[in-house]
CSV table of C-alpha atoms and ligand atoms in Angstrom, one decimal:
chain,number,residue,atom,x,y,z
A,1,MET,CA,33.1,5.6,39.7
A,2,HIS,CA,33.5,7.6,42.9
A,3,GLU,CA,35.3,7.8,46.0
A,4,PHE,CA,33.2,8.4,49.5
A,5,VAL,CA,35.3,10.0,52.2
A,6,THR,CA,34.1,9.7,55.7
A,7,LEU,CA,34.9,11.5,58.5
A,8,ASN,CA,37.5,12.5,60.6
A,9,GLY,CA,40.0,10.7,58.3
A,10,ASN,CA,42.1,14.5,56.2
A,11,LEU,CA,40.3,17.4,55.3
A,12,ARG,CA,41.2,19.2,52.3
A,13,GLU,CA,42.9,22.9,53.3
A,14,PRO,CA,42.3,24.7,50.3
A,15,ALA,CA,46.3,26.3,49.4
A,16,ARG,CA,45.5,30.3,50.5
A,17,GLU,CA,46.9,31.5,47.6
A,18,PRO,CA,46.3,29.6,43.6
A,19,HIS,CA,49.5,28.9,42.7
A,20,ALA,CA,49.0,29.4,39.2
A,21,GLN,CA,48.1,32.9,39.6
A,22,ALA,CA,50.9,33.6,41.6
A,23,ASN,CA,53.7,32.0,39.0
A,24,GLY,CA,52.6,31.7,35.8
A,25,HIS,CA,51.8,27.9,35.9
A,26,GLY,CA,48.3,25.9,35.3
A,27,PRO,CA,45.6,26.8,33.6
A,28,LEU,CA,43.5,29.5,34.7
A,29,VAL,CA,39.6,29.2,35.9
A,30,PHE,CA,36.9,31.8,35.8
A,31,ILE,CA,33.8,30.6,37.6
A,32,GLN,CA,30.7,32.5,37.9
A,33,THR,CA,27.8,31.7,40.2
A,34,TYR,CA,24.2,32.1,40.0
A,35,GLY,CA,21.6,31.7,42.3
A,36,CYS,CA,21.7,29.6,46.4
A,37,GLN,CA,24.5,30.7,49.4
A,38,MET,CA,24.6,26.8,48.1
A,39,ASN,CA,25.2,27.1,44.8
A,40,VAL,CA,28.1,29.8,46.5
A,41,SER,CA,30.0,27.1,48.2
A,42,ASP,CA,29.4,25.0,45.9
A,43,SER,CA,31.7,27.4,43.9
A,44,GLN,CA,34.2,27.7,46.6
A,45,THR,CA,33.8,23.5,47.4
A,46,ILE,CA,34.8,23.4,43.2
A,47,GLU,CA,37.6,25.6,43.9
A,48,THR,CA,39.6,24.2,46.5
A,49,MET,CA,39.7,20.8,43.9
A,50,LEU,CA,40.5,22.6,41.2
A,51,SER,CA,43.6,24.6,42.7
A,52,ASP,CA,45.0,21.1,44.5
A,53,ALA,CA,44.9,19.8,41.3
A,54,GLY,CA,46.6,22.7,40.0
A,55,PHE,CA,45.0,25.1,38.5
A,56,GLY,CA,45.1,28.8,39.1
A,57,PHE,CA,42.2,31.6,39.1
A,58,ALA,CA,41.4,34.6,36.8
A,59,SER,CA,40.2,37.6,37.7
A,60,ARG,CA,38.2,37.6,34.4
A,61,ALA,CA,36.7,35.4,32.1
A,62,ASP,CA,38.4,36.8,29.3
A,63,ASP,CA,41.8,35.5,31.3
A,64,ALA,CA,41.4,32.4,31.7
A,65,ASP,CA,41.4,28.8,29.8
A,66,VAL,CA,38.5,27.5,31.3
A,67,VAL,CA,34.9,28.9,32.2
A,68,LEU,CA,32.5,27.4,34.6
A,69,VAL,CA,29.0,28.9,35.2
A,70,ASN,CA,27.0,27.6,37.8
A,71,THR,CA,23.8,28.2,37.1
A,72,CYS,CA,20.5,27.6,39.2
A,73,MET,CA,17.0,27.4,38.3
A,74,ILE,CA,14.8,28.1,41.5
A,75,ARG,CA,12.4,30.6,39.1
A,76,GLU,CA,12.5,31.0,35.2
A,77,SER,CA,13.4,34.0,35.3
A,78,ALA,CA,17.5,32.8,37.4
A,79,GLU,CA,17.9,30.1,34.1
A,80,VAL,CA,16.5,32.8,31.9
A,81,ARG,CA,19.4,34.4,33.1
A,82,ALA,CA,21.8,32.0,33.1
A,83,LEU,CA,20.8,30.6,29.5
A,84,GLY,CA,21.9,33.7,28.7
A,85,GLN,CA,25.1,33.4,29.9
A,86,LEU,CA,25.2,31.0,28.1
A,87,ALA,CA,24.6,32.6,25.0
A,88,ASN,CA,27.4,34.9,25.7
A,89,LEU,CA,30.5,32.2,25.7
A,90,SER,CA,30.2,31.8,22.7
A,91,ALA,CA,31.9,35.0,21.6
A,92,LEU,CA,34.6,33.2,24.8
A,93,LYS,CA,34.9,30.3,22.2
A,94,LYS,CA,35.4,32.5,19.1
A,95,THR,CA,38.2,33.9,20.7
A,96,ASN,CA,40.4,31.2,22.6
A,97,PRO,CA,38.9,27.9,20.7
A,98,SER,CA,41.1,25.7,22.8
A,99,ARG,CA,38.6,27.5,26.2
A,100,VAL,CA,37.1,25.1,28.1
A,101,ILE,CA,33.4,26.1,29.2
A,102,GLY,CA,31.4,24.2,32.0
A,103,ILE,CA,28.6,24.5,33.1
A,104,LEU,CA,27.7,23.2,36.3
A,105,GLY,CA,24.4,23.5,38.8
A,106,CYS,CA,21.1,23.1,38.9
A,107,VAL,CA,19.7,23.7,34.9
A,108,ALA,CA,23.0,21.5,34.2
A,109,GLN,CA,21.6,18.8,35.9
A,110,ALA,CA,18.1,19.5,35.2
A,111,LYS,CA,18.2,20.3,30.7
A,112,ARG,CA,22.0,18.2,29.8
A,113,LYS,CA,19.9,17.6,27.0
A,114,GLU,CA,19.0,21.0,25.7
A,115,ILE,CA,22.2,22.5,26.7
A,116,LEU,CA,24.4,20.3,24.7
A,117,ASP,CA,22.3,21.2,21.2
A,118,SER,CA,21.3,23.8,22.0
A,119,TYR,CA,25.3,25.4,22.6
A,120,PRO,CA,27.8,23.3,20.9
A,121,TYR,CA,31.0,25.0,22.2
A,122,VAL,CA,30.0,24.0,25.7
A,123,ASP,CA,32.1,21.4,26.2
A,124,MET,CA,30.7,20.2,29.4
A,125,VAL,CA,27.7,20.1,31.9
A,126,ILE,CA,27.9,18.4,35.2
A,127,GLY,CA,25.5,18.9,37.7
A,128,PRO,CA,26.2,19.4,41.5
A,129,ASP,CA,26.4,15.7,42.3
A,130,SER,CA,29.4,15.0,40.2
A,131,TYR,CA,31.4,17.8,41.1
A,132,ARG,CA,34.3,15.6,42.1
A,133,LYS,CA,35.2,14.6,38.2
A,134,LEU,CA,36.1,17.8,37.4
A,135,PRO,CA,40.1,17.5,37.6
A,136,ILE,CA,40.1,15.0,35.3
A,137,LEU,CA,37.0,15.9,33.0
A,138,LEU,CA,38.8,19.1,32.5
A,139,GLU,CA,42.3,17.3,32.3
A,140,GLU,CA,41.3,14.9,29.9
A,141,ARG,CA,39.5,17.9,27.5
A,142,ARG,CA,43.2,19.5,28.0
A,143,ILE,CA,45.0,16.4,26.9
A,144,THR,CA,42.1,15.6,24.2
A,145,PRO,CA,41.4,18.8,23.2
A,146,GLN,CA,39.1,17.9,20.1
A,147,GLY,CA,37.9,15.0,21.7
A,148,THR,CA,34.0,13.8,21.8
A,149,PRO,CA,31.8,16.8,22.4
A,150,GLY,CA,29.8,17.4,26.0
A,151,LEU,CA,31.2,15.6,28.4
A,152,LEU,CA,27.9,14.9,30.4
A,153,GLU,CA,28.7,14.3,34.0
A,154,THR,CA,24.9,14.8,36.2
A,155,THR,CA,24.6,11.4,37.8
A,156,LEU,CA,22.2,12.1,40.7
A,157,LEU,CA,24.4,10.1,43.4
A,158,ARG,CA,22.9,9.5,46.9
A,159,ASP,CA,25.5,9.3,48.6
A,160,GLU,CA,28.3,12.2,48.1
A,161,LEU,CA,28.7,15.4,51.1
A,162,TYR,CA,32.0,16.7,49.3
A,163,ASP,CA,32.2,15.9,53.2
A,164,ASP,CA,36.5,15.7,53.1
A,165,ILE,CA,36.7,19.6,51.0
A,166,VAL,CA,37.4,22.7,53.0
A,167,PRO,CA,35.4,25.7,50.4
A,168,ARG,CA,38.0,27.6,49.8
A,169,HIS,CA,37.6,30.8,51.5
A,170,HIS,CA,37.3,34.0,50.2
A,171,GLY,CA,38.4,36.1,53.5
A,172,GLY,CA,36.0,37.8,56.0
A,173,VAL,CA,34.8,36.6,58.8
A,174,THR,CA,31.9,35.4,57.3
A,175,ALA,CA,32.5,31.5,56.2
A,176,PHE,CA,29.1,29.1,54.5
A,177,VAL,CA,29.9,25.6,55.5
A,178,THR,CA,27.1,23.0,54.4
A,179,ILE,CA,25.2,20.6,56.1
A,180,ILE,CA,23.0,19.4,54.5
A,181,ARG,CA,22.7,18.5,50.6
A,182,GLY,CA,19.8,18.3,48.7
A,183,CYS,CA,15.3,18.4,50.2
A,184,ASP,CA,13.1,16.0,50.2
A,185,LYS,CA,10.3,17.5,51.0
A,186,PHE,CA,9.0,17.8,47.2
A,187,CYS,CA,7.1,20.8,48.0
A,188,SER,CA,4.6,20.9,44.8
A,189,PHE,CA,6.9,24.4,43.2
A,190,CYS,CA,9.9,23.1,43.4
A,191,VAL,CA,12.6,22.5,41.0
A,192,VAL,CA,15.1,21.6,43.9
A,193,PRO,CA,14.9,17.8,44.8
A,194,ARG,CA,14.6,17.2,41.2
A,195,THR,CA,18.2,18.6,40.6
A,196,ARG,CA,19.6,18.7,44.0
A,197,GLY,CA,18.9,14.9,45.0
A,198,ARG,CA,17.5,13.5,48.3
A,199,GLU,CA,18.1,14.7,51.0
A,200,ARG,CA,21.7,13.4,53.3
A,201,SER,CA,23.0,14.7,56.5
A,202,ARG,CA,26.9,16.0,57.3
A,203,PRO,CA,28.9,13.5,60.0
A,204,LEU,CA,29.4,16.2,62.7
A,205,PRO,CA,33.0,16.5,63.4
A,206,SER,CA,33.7,17.1,59.5
A,207,ILE,CA,31.5,19.9,59.8
A,208,LEU,CA,33.4,21.0,63.9
A,209,ARG,CA,36.8,21.2,61.7
A,210,GLU,CA,36.0,22.5,58.4
A,211,VAL,CA,34.7,25.1,60.7
A,212,GLU,CA,38.1,25.0,62.9
A,213,MET,CA,39.0,25.8,60.0
A,214,LEU,CA,37.5,28.6,58.8
A,215,ALA,CA,38.6,29.6,61.9
A,216,ASP,CA,42.0,29.5,61.6
A,217,GLN,CA,41.5,32.0,59.0
A,218,GLY,CA,39.9,34.2,60.9
A,219,VAL,CA,36.4,33.4,60.2
A,220,ARG,CA,33.9,34.6,63.4
A,221,ASP,CA,31.0,34.4,62.2
A,222,VAL,CA,29.4,30.7,60.3
A,223,MET,CA,25.7,30.4,58.6
A,224,LEU,CA,24.8,26.9,58.3
A,225,LEU,CA,23.9,25.8,54.9
A,226,GLY,CA,21.1,23.7,53.7
A,227,GLN,CA,17.4,23.5,51.9
A,228,ASN,CA,16.1,22.4,55.2
A,229,VAL,CA,18.7,21.8,58.7
A,230,ASP,CA,15.7,21.3,60.6
A,231,SER,CA,15.9,17.4,59.0
A,232,TYR,CA,19.6,16.9,60.1
A,233,GLN,CA,20.4,13.8,61.2
A,234,TRP,CA,23.8,11.9,62.6
A,235,GLU,CA,24.3,9.0,64.5
A,236,GLY,CA,21.8,10.5,67.1
A,237,ARG,CA,22.1,14.1,66.1
A,238,ASP,CA,19.5,16.6,64.8
A,239,PHE,CA,20.3,19.8,64.3
A,240,ALA,CA,20.2,21.5,67.9
A,241,ASP,CA,23.0,19.7,68.8
A,242,CYS,CA,24.7,19.9,66.0
A,243,LEU,CA,23.8,24.2,66.0
A,244,LEU,CA,25.0,24.0,69.6
A,245,ALA,CA,28.4,21.6,68.5
A,246,VAL,CA,29.7,24.8,66.1
A,247,ALA,CA,28.3,27.5,68.7
A,248,GLU,CA,30.6,25.9,71.4
A,249,LEU,CA,34.1,26.3,69.4
A,250,PRO,CA,36.0,28.8,71.8
A,251,SER,CA,36.9,30.5,67.8
A,252,ILE,CA,33.5,31.2,66.8
A,253,HIS,CA,31.1,34.4,67.6
A,254,ARG,CA,28.3,33.4,66.0
A,255,VAL,CA,26.7,30.7,64.1
A,256,ARG,CA,23.5,31.1,61.8
A,257,TYR,CA,21.9,28.6,59.7
A,258,MET,CA,19.1,28.5,56.9
A,259,THR,CA,17.1,27.2,55.3
A,260,SER,CA,14.1,25.4,58.4
A,261,HIS,CA,11.0,24.2,57.2
A,262,PRO,CA,7.9,25.1,59.6
A,263,SER,CA,6.9,20.6,59.9
A,264,ASP,CA,10.1,20.0,60.6
A,265,ILE,CA,11.4,23.0,63.5
A,266,THR,CA,12.0,21.8,67.1
A,267,GLU,CA,11.0,23.1,70.1
A,268,LYS,CA,14.0,22.4,71.6
A,269,LEU,CA,15.9,23.6,68.4
A,270,LEU,CA,14.3,27.3,69.5
A,271,ARG,CA,15.1,26.7,73.4
A,272,THR,CA,18.8,25.8,72.0
A,273,MET,CA,18.9,29.7,70.5
A,274,GLY,CA,17.5,31.9,73.0
A,275,ALA,CA,19.8,29.4,75.6
A,276,HIS,CA,23.2,30.6,73.6
A,277,GLU,CA,24.4,33.5,72.9
A,278,LYS,CA,26.8,32.9,70.8
A,279,ILE,CA,23.6,31.6,68.4
A,280,CYS,CA,21.9,34.5,66.6
A,281,PRO,CA,18.8,35.6,67.0
A,282,TYR,CA,18.1,34.8,63.2
A,283,LEU,CA,15.3,33.1,62.2
A,284,HIS,CA,14.7,32.2,58.4
A,285,LEU,CA,11.1,30.4,58.3
A,286,PRO,CA,9.9,30.6,54.8
A,287,VAL,CA,5.6,30.3,55.3
A,288,GLN,CA,5.7,30.7,51.2
A,289,SER,CA,1.6,31.4,51.5
A,290,GLY,CA,-1.4,32.5,54.5
A,291,ASN,CA,-3.6,30.5,53.2
A,292,ASN,CA,-4.4,26.6,54.1
A,293,ARG,CA,-6.4,24.8,50.6
A,294,ILE,CA,-2.5,26.6,49.1
A,295,LEU,CA,-0.5,25.2,51.7
A,296,GLU,CA,-2.4,22.2,50.3
A,297,ALA,CA,-2.1,22.9,47.4
A,298,MET,CA,1.9,23.5,47.9
A,299,ASN,CA,2.5,20.2,49.6
A,300,ARG,CA,3.5,22.1,52.4
A,301,PRO,CA,2.3,19.8,55.5
A,302,TYR,CA,1.4,22.3,57.6
A,303,THR,CA,-1.8,25.5,58.6
A,304,ARG,CA,-1.5,28.6,59.1
A,305,GLU,CA,-2.6,28.2,62.1
A,306,HIS,CA,0.3,25.5,63.2
A,307,TYR,CA,3.1,28.4,62.0
A,308,LEU,CA,1.6,31.1,64.2
A,309,HIS,CA,1.6,28.9,66.3
A,310,LEU,CA,5.5,28.5,65.5
A,311,ILE,CA,6.4,31.7,65.8
A,312,GLU,CA,4.8,32.4,69.3
A,313,LEU,CA,7.6,29.1,70.0
A,314,ALA,CA,10.1,31.7,68.4
A,315,ARG,CA,9.2,34.4,69.8
A,316,LYS,CA,9.0,33.1,73.6
A,317,HIS,CA,11.9,31.1,73.6
A,318,VAL,CA,14.5,33.4,71.8
A,319,PRO,CA,14.6,36.7,72.8
A,320,ASN,CA,14.7,40.0,70.1
A,321,LEU,CA,14.5,37.4,67.5
A,322,ALA,CA,14.1,38.7,64.0
A,323,LEU,CA,12.2,36.8,61.1
A,324,SER,CA,12.3,36.6,57.6
A,325,THR,CA,10.2,34.5,55.6
A,326,ASP,CA,9.5,33.4,51.3
A,327,VAL,CA,6.9,33.5,50.0
A,328,ILE,CA,5.0,33.3,46.7
A,329,VAL,CA,2.2,35.0,44.9
A,330,GLY,CA,0.5,33.8,42.1
A,331,PHE,CA,0.6,30.0,43.3
A,332,PRO,CA,-2.1,28.5,40.4
A,333,THR,CA,-5.8,28.8,41.1
A,334,GLU,CA,-4.5,31.5,43.8
A,335,SER,CA,-7.8,33.7,44.2
A,336,ASP,CA,-7.5,37.0,46.0
A,337,ALA,CA,-9.3,36.6,49.3
A,338,GLU,CA,-6.9,33.5,49.3
A,339,PHE,CA,-3.9,35.7,48.1
A,340,GLU,CA,-5.2,38.3,51.3
A,341,ASP,CA,-4.3,35.1,53.9
A,342,THR,CA,-1.2,36.1,52.3
A,343,TYR,CA,-1.6,39.9,53.3
A,344,SER,CA,-2.6,39.6,57.4
A,345,LEU,CA,-0.2,36.6,57.9
A,346,MET,CA,2.5,39.2,56.9
A,347,ARG,CA,1.1,42.4,58.8
A,348,GLU,CA,-0.1,39.5,62.0
A,349,VAL,CA,3.7,38.0,61.9
A,350,ARG,CA,5.8,41.4,61.3
A,351,TYR,CA,8.9,40.0,59.6
A,352,ASP,CA,12.0,41.3,59.2
A,353,THR,CA,13.1,40.4,55.7
A,354,ALA,CA,10.5,38.6,53.8
A,355,PHE,CA,11.7,37.4,49.9
A,356,THR,CA,8.4,37.9,48.2
A,357,PHE,CA,8.5,35.8,44.7
A,358,LYS,CA,6.2,35.7,42.0
A,359,TYR,CA,5.3,31.9,41.4
A,360,SER,CA,6.9,30.8,38.0
A,361,GLU,CA,6.2,27.3,36.3
A,362,ARG,CA,9.2,24.6,37.4
A,363,PRO,CA,10.3,21.1,34.9
A,364,LEU,CA,9.0,18.2,36.8
A,365,THR,CA,7.3,19.8,39.8
A,366,LYS,CA,3.7,18.4,40.6
A,367,ALA,CA,2.4,22.3,40.1
A,368,SER,CA,3.2,22.3,36.3
A,369,ARG,CA,1.0,19.2,35.7
A,370,MET,CA,-1.6,22.8,37.6
A,371,ASN,CA,-2.9,24.8,34.6
A,372,ASP,CA,-0.6,28.8,35.6
A,373,ASP,CA,-3.9,30.5,35.5
A,374,VAL,CA,-3.2,33.3,37.7
A,375,PRO,CA,-2.9,36.2,35.1
A,376,GLU,CA,0.1,38.2,35.6
A,377,GLU,CA,-0.9,41.6,35.8
A,378,ILE,CA,-2.5,40.1,38.9
A,379,LYS,CA,0.8,38.6,40.4
A,380,VAL,CA,2.2,41.7,39.7
A,381,ALA,CA,-0.1,43.7,42.0
A,382,ARG,CA,-0.4,41.3,44.1
A,383,LEU,CA,3.7,41.8,44.8
A,384,GLU,CA,3.1,44.7,45.0
A,385,LYS,CA,0.8,44.5,47.4
A,386,LEU,CA,3.5,42.4,49.6
A,387,ILE,CA,5.8,44.4,48.7
A,388,GLU,CA,4.6,47.9,50.0
A,389,LEU,CA,3.1,45.9,53.4
A,390,GLN,CA,6.7,44.7,53.9
A,391,GLN,CA,8.8,48.0,53.3
A,392,GLN,CA,6.3,49.7,56.2
A,393,ILE,CA,6.9,47.3,58.6
A,394,ALA,CA,11.5,46.6,57.9
A,395,ARG,CA,11.1,50.1,58.6
A,396,GLU,CA,9.0,50.2,61.7
A,397,ARG,CA,11.0,46.8,62.8
A,398,ASN,CA,14.8,48.7,62.1
A,399,LEU,CA,13.0,52.7,64.3
A,400,GLU,CA,12.3,49.9,66.8
A,401,GLN,CA,15.9,49.6,67.6
A,402,LEU,CA,16.9,52.8,68.0
A,403,ALA,CA,18.4,53.0,70.9
A,404,ARG,CA,18.6,49.5,72.2
A,405,THR,CA,22.8,48.2,73.0
A,406,THR,CA,23.6,44.9,71.2
A,407,GLN,CA,26.6,43.7,70.0
A,408,ILE,CA,28.3,44.5,66.4
A,409,LEU,CA,30.9,42.1,64.7
A,410,ILE,CA,33.9,43.8,63.0
A,411,GLU,CA,33.5,43.1,59.3
A,412,GLY,CA,36.0,45.4,58.3
A,413,PRO,CA,36.7,49.0,57.2
A,414,SER,CA,33.5,51.0,55.7
A,415,PRO,CA,33.4,51.2,52.5
A,416,LYS,CA,32.0,55.2,52.4
A,417,ASP,CA,34.1,56.1,54.8
A,418,ALA,CA,37.7,54.1,56.1
A,419,ALA,CA,37.5,55.9,58.8
A,420,MET,CA,35.1,54.1,60.5
A,421,TRP,CA,34.1,50.1,61.2
A,422,THR,CA,31.6,48.6,59.4
A,423,GLY,CA,29.6,45.4,61.2
A,424,ARG,CA,25.5,43.8,61.7
A,425,THR,CA,24.4,43.3,64.6
A,426,PRO,CA,23.7,39.3,66.3
A,427,CYS,CA,19.9,39.8,63.8
A,428,PHE,CA,23.0,40.9,61.3
A,429,ARG,CA,21.3,44.3,60.8
A,430,PRO,CA,24.1,46.8,59.1
A,431,VAL,CA,25.9,49.1,61.7
A,432,VAL,CA,28.5,51.6,61.8
A,433,ILE,CA,30.9,52.7,64.5
A,434,SER,CA,33.9,55.2,64.2
A,435,ARG,CA,37.7,52.8,64.1
A,436,ASN,CA,39.1,53.3,67.8
A,437,GLY,CA,41.8,50.4,67.6
A,438,GLU,CA,39.6,47.7,67.8
A,439,SER,CA,40.8,45.0,64.9
A,440,VAL,CA,38.6,42.3,62.3
A,441,GLY,CA,36.2,40.2,64.1
A,442,ASP,CA,36.2,41.5,67.3
A,443,LEU,CA,32.6,42.2,68.5
A,444,VAL,CA,31.9,46.0,70.6
A,445,THR,CA,28.8,46.5,72.2
A,446,VAL,CA,27.4,49.2,71.4
A,447,GLN,CA,24.2,51.9,71.5
A,448,LEU,CA,22.3,52.6,68.3
A,449,LYS,CA,22.1,55.7,67.5
A,450,THR,CA,21.0,57.0,64.5
A,451,LEU,CA,19.4,55.6,61.6
A,452,ASN,CA,20.3,56.2,57.6
A,453,GLY,CA,18.5,54.1,55.1
A,454,PHE,CA,19.0,50.7,57.0
A,455,THR,CA,22.3,51.5,57.9
A,456,PHE,CA,22.5,52.5,61.8
A,457,HIS,CA,25.0,54.4,63.3
A,458,ALA,CA,26.0,54.0,67.0
A,459,GLU,CA,28.4,54.4,69.0
A,460,ARG,CA,30.2,52.6,71.6
A,461,THR,CA,29.8,51.9,75.2
A,462,PRO,CA,31.5,51.2,78.8
A,463,HIS,CA,31.5,47.5,79.2
B,501,5AD,N1,8.7,29.7,41.9
B,501,5AD,C1,8.3,30.8,42.7
B,501,5AD,N2,9.2,30.6,44.1
B,501,5AD,C2,9.9,29.7,44.1
B,501,5AD,N3,10.5,29.2,45.3
B,501,5AD,C3,11.1,28.3,44.5
B,501,5AD,N4,10.4,26.9,43.6
B,501,5AD,C4,8.9,28.6,42.9
B,501,5AD,C5,8.5,29.0,41.8
B,501,5AD,N5,8.0,27.8,41.5
B,501,5AD,C6,10.5,30.3,45.8
B,501,5AD,C7,10.2,29.4,47.1
B,501,5AD,C8,11.7,29.6,47.3
B,501,5AD,C9,12.7,30.3,48.3
B,501,5AD,C10,14.3,29.7,47.8
B,501,5AD,O1,12.3,30.0,46.2
B,501,5AD,O2,9.5,30.7,48.7
B,501,5AD,O3,10.8,29.6,49.3
B,502,SF4,FE1,11.9,23.4,47.8
B,502,SF4,FE2,10.3,23.1,49.1
B,502,SF4,FE3,13.1,21.8,49.7
B,502,SF4,FE4,13.0,24.2,50.1
B,502,SF4,S1,11.9,22.5,51.0
B,502,SF4,S2,13.9,23.1,48.1
B,502,SF4,S3,10.7,24.4,48.4
B,502,SF4,S4,11.6,21.2,48.1
């Protein structure tokens, strides 16, 4: 049914300029992407496949022959947004009935029937592991526009890695590279294992080839992506080996990654991070809750104490480590006292950044069988309390950086002042400096002088 292409073979590089755009031939596609970096990366993979098949790209849905919406359903709000967008698509179909409308991503995977029943103008619904079929499905639909309504492809393929396809790079010094797809963790609140299927690691040689191709296009900073990168395994190589191999590529200045899991992260990884200059001292380690009973109910098999021990280890091995996390408030049955454990953990760890969410019930999850019994106003109050704490800590953490000497990677001219560069520190803090003969992608040693909001102004330091 589909072709599994392993490595060492030919990785297909995307056409730099989509042909149709340039010369007016071929149908034009518009892709609207919602959700996580994985969805962004998947959309870029789709762009390469479609570009290879002769499609071009439109910058507005109105100008496109094919409109694809890549959806997210991690929280109810994301799903509502995706479905709202679907409702808007009917106008696009009315103005041009031969325009093909396709729904991709996690909502497509989990809600295919509902979409086809409720939105009759949708031509196809395609889940994250079936994108290889898109060019053929689109071609069939274009040849027989009145064909079967709701062409549908949502099989969860256990081994799909899109391993031979380099996602289309949109310029800039940073790129995402997927190293592992799917998730086997089954956190009780999370729909991802149901929409993205089982965990599978990508062969290391193809990761390295892809990074090298991206480097040829000017990429210097690579973000390795996966729902749980720490469980990467390929022919006896673990995630630390993979990270190190990418960092050792001469054309790459920086490598980062997300997301880690407290049950799987290893001391070897933390040691590797600390020992290699090119590996950014940045760790995204979601805690979700600071209370052991709630962690157990979430099916997060670690304790608050173990998590805090990991943070201590990480800070020991990686100097100037920046830390971020994900936190959920109002998980079913969470009491005030249990929420306070999350609050105190955040005060103790002092994250640089925290992504805080109100629990929302997701279909197909174990937690959806529990009663979502924390009232909305309590969820809101807990969330606001965490956000206020985190804003204060983030401000303090930023102020601690002032006067430090660090290296920034130049990303481009500052949007506010073309005489300035904007760049980022290894911890991904935004910095501006005056332009002085450097190029995009250069590393410059600077001292952080002042802070304006979240952006630092810096000055070069002599080497
Ligand atoms: N409700 C609220 N937040 C959720 N997340 C995942 N599922 C849910 C849910 N049902 C959050 C987790 C995860 C992040 C990507 O989204 O914190 O780490
Ligand atoms: Fe969802 Fe948990 Fe997997 Fe993350 S680790 S994708 S939260 S199931």
